[in-house]
Amino acid sequence: MTPPLPLVELGFPLGIRLTHAFNLVFLTLLVRSGIEILGGHPMLYFNDHCRPGSEWIRFTSKRMFRNQRWTAEDEKQPYTPWVALPGRDNLGLGRFWHFVAVVGWLVTGVIYLLVLTTSEQWQRLVPTSWDVLRHAWEAAIAYLRLDIPRAGHPYNALQQLTYFAVVFVLTPLQISTGLAMSPALAGRFPWFPRLFGGRQAARSVHFLGLMAFVAFTVHHIALVIAHGLRDGLAAIVLGVEAPTAAQQAVAVAIALAFLAALIVLHIWATRRSLRKPRAMRDALQRIVDPVQARLLQPLISRQRYQPESITADPRPNGRPPRHERYREFVERGFSGWRFDISGLVEQRLSLSLDELRRVEPEHQVTLHKCIQGWSYIAAWQGVPLKALLDRCRPTPQARYILFRTFDDKWEEPGHGEYYCVIDLDLARVPQTLLAYDMNGQPLPTAFGAPLRLRLENQLGYKMVKWIRSMELIASYDDIGAGYGGWRADLLHYSRLAPI
Amino acid sequence: MNNSSNPRSSDATPWAPPRVGVPVERRDAWELAMHGTRAGLLAGIALGVVEIGASTILRADPWLPFDFAAALIVGPEALVPSFPLAASLALGTVLHVLLSIVFGVAFLGALALTFQLSARPPLMVLYGMLFGVTVWEINFLAVLPVIAPELTGRLDLSTQFWNGILSYCLAYGAVLALYIIRVRPGMLDQWWRTDDDEAT
């Protein structure tokens, strides 16, 4: 057997040094944008019902009323742009930044692993003997005695185990818990989030993983300083193991310049996102949307929860419309309300609630997942959208469905009525319903009476409530601001919501 | 499942104004500084007692913690037997109390900035213990090697473990947390109490 290379001569090749630098860039973007996302629902749970008071930790200064109704929108906690990216209650842009950083971080990680596994560099991280445990204990004792442990090959055993855990345990855990929060993936593979104890447990573990990354980074920097900052920087910046004083100075200068550039990047990203949100969203969307459209959007939900698991007191989101016609309908028990189907169809339809109820219904118990982070389990009954499409027969030009609602968004006047566009393909899949019953009762007004959309592989904001009509269209460019939905236009959410 | 039995689903329940909630915490700098001082002082006393006890048992030298604290100010000569005990006690006590208060205020400040003044009691204890370990790391791994490198090799492992990490974690950090759980500075409401809890 060929003896392994003397590891102390491994050095840091350019690939390792560059991926180390990019890792820091993407990790800092991930942490700040992750904090922004947390502000959307600043509470973490280990149960999918998210009952107020059942959270194990929270990051907000308020609780909600117990004797009045409120919505999940009221629970948001805006964070300062000094911490969150971009800050000031910008969940949509925070998510775009997070997913762009995810893409960059994963690409960086793949390159890093390629460099690691196609050279002797893997020996830095992967222990090859159980002796590593004994040596790691010795190193821990040395640190506790405030000594520097003897150098390993090139890392001491404790460093090697820690780096191994971060790269091969913590990183996959973060990726998989992030994916477990995707309604498309969790809908298609319901067992996947259960690996972590459910969606909310996955969200909690994802947060704890973020904390672990922050703690690792702080300790990593501290130990690099303890071991010798100048030598450490020369190794990771220049790839030089035994640097001269001049090389040390150059390495420090480059590292400081890099840190300055990183700070400038964060300042630019924050200010640009706050001042020109639409331009920033357009740029980020070009990276994020193709990825989620190909990987997640096509996944079809197969989730089935048991009726016993239904959440007793689910959160509503958005206050019922104050639209005059809607209030009249509510007072009349929706007598006279009709659901109009028009646009690029061969047969226009106008259906009353009774006529909708006479269509062969579908019943499903599913997990509702809000973009803010909370969830609940509910039973839904309604008309499969496919059945209505079969009746109205879309023309070949039809590509999307536009849903118009009574929701006048009175809390944020001046931005028009709530609307939403979905792909025609999404309308034809099982579990896509126009629901009129929730948990065995007619849909309450807070949850979208008389009719709401259910898209079980999407986040909640795509499931429009208080529906008035639907229109088959070829393009949504001329509707609203042209982004395919009220929240996409105004709050910079993506038109696609599979994660 | 009957939606009408749920307050949040019932159309009869009135709506709260948008974006309004019941505050559960307030940030008053003076109040936090005052309670941080008290918490730090109590935790510092607990830490001091444990350290003296551990030094007595492990090294038969109850004054060792004072000598080390004094050495941070006057240098290694505080560790030689001829150094006056009274000076060691005075300097060590002043430094210990000052740092205990500074870290106590910092702990409360960190809790307030991250909305954790109203954290659940078990989580608060965890925060306190983690903070205690962090203080030990700052004191012994970061600050001590810089300001007094000659002191870093003077402690054996058992002293460092019992007199250092454990006492910081279980005495200083835990007492900080227990003070906050008992007094709850800045907390206006126990958010984790549900309607059912209140009814009982």
XYZ file of N, CA and C in Angstrom, chain B residues 66-80 83 88 91 147-151 154:
72
model
N -8.105 35.219 44.158
C -7.777 36.640 44.380
C -6.400 36.955 43.804
N -5.454 36.022 44.029
C -4.100 36.246 43.508
C -4.108 36.370 41.983
N -4.871 35.468 41.359
C -4.901 35.505 39.891
C -5.553 36.787 39.381
N -6.656 37.161 40.022
C -7.320 38.399 39.602
C -6.392 39.590 39.816
N -5.695 39.611 40.949
C -4.764 40.711 41.213
C -3.620 40.713 40.206
N -3.196 39.502 39.800
C -2.090 39.399 38.845
C -2.439 40.016 37.501
N -3.719 40.039 37.184
C -4.125 40.668 35.925
C -3.836 42.166 35.958
N -3.807 42.739 37.179
C -3.570 44.180 37.295
C -2.093 44.475 37.526
N -1.477 43.745 38.471
C -0.092 44.098 38.840
C 0.940 43.170 38.216
N 0.497 42.096 37.562
C 1.444 41.183 36.935
C 1.711 39.963 37.800
N 2.662 39.075 37.349
C 2.895 37.792 38.019
C 3.381 37.933 39.456
N 3.888 39.111 39.842
C 4.378 39.246 41.219
C 3.259 39.046 42.242
N 2.001 39.193 41.786
C 0.884 38.939 42.702
C 0.784 37.463 43.073
N 1.476 36.608 42.319
C 1.375 35.171 42.582
C 2.473 34.674 43.527
N 3.454 35.518 43.797
C 4.523 35.060 44.694
C 4.041 35.189 46.141
N 3.702 38.508 48.187
C 2.759 39.579 47.837
C 1.723 39.706 48.954
N -3.875 41.648 47.578
C -4.442 40.659 46.660
C -5.966 40.611 46.810
N -7.483 44.076 45.414
C -7.424 44.196 43.955
C -8.283 43.123 43.289
N -3.303 40.024 27.634
C -2.836 40.990 28.637
C -1.878 40.369 29.650
N -1.942 39.053 29.831
C -1.026 38.420 30.793
C -0.637 37.028 30.304
N 0.129 36.951 29.215
C 0.457 35.632 28.650
C 1.228 34.758 29.633
N 1.955 35.398 30.571
C 2.752 34.610 31.511
C 1.876 33.813 32.480
N 0.565 34.158 32.573
C -0.317 33.446 33.499
C -0.977 32.227 32.869
N -0.185 28.618 34.151
C -0.084 28.443 35.607
C -1.196 27.576 36.202
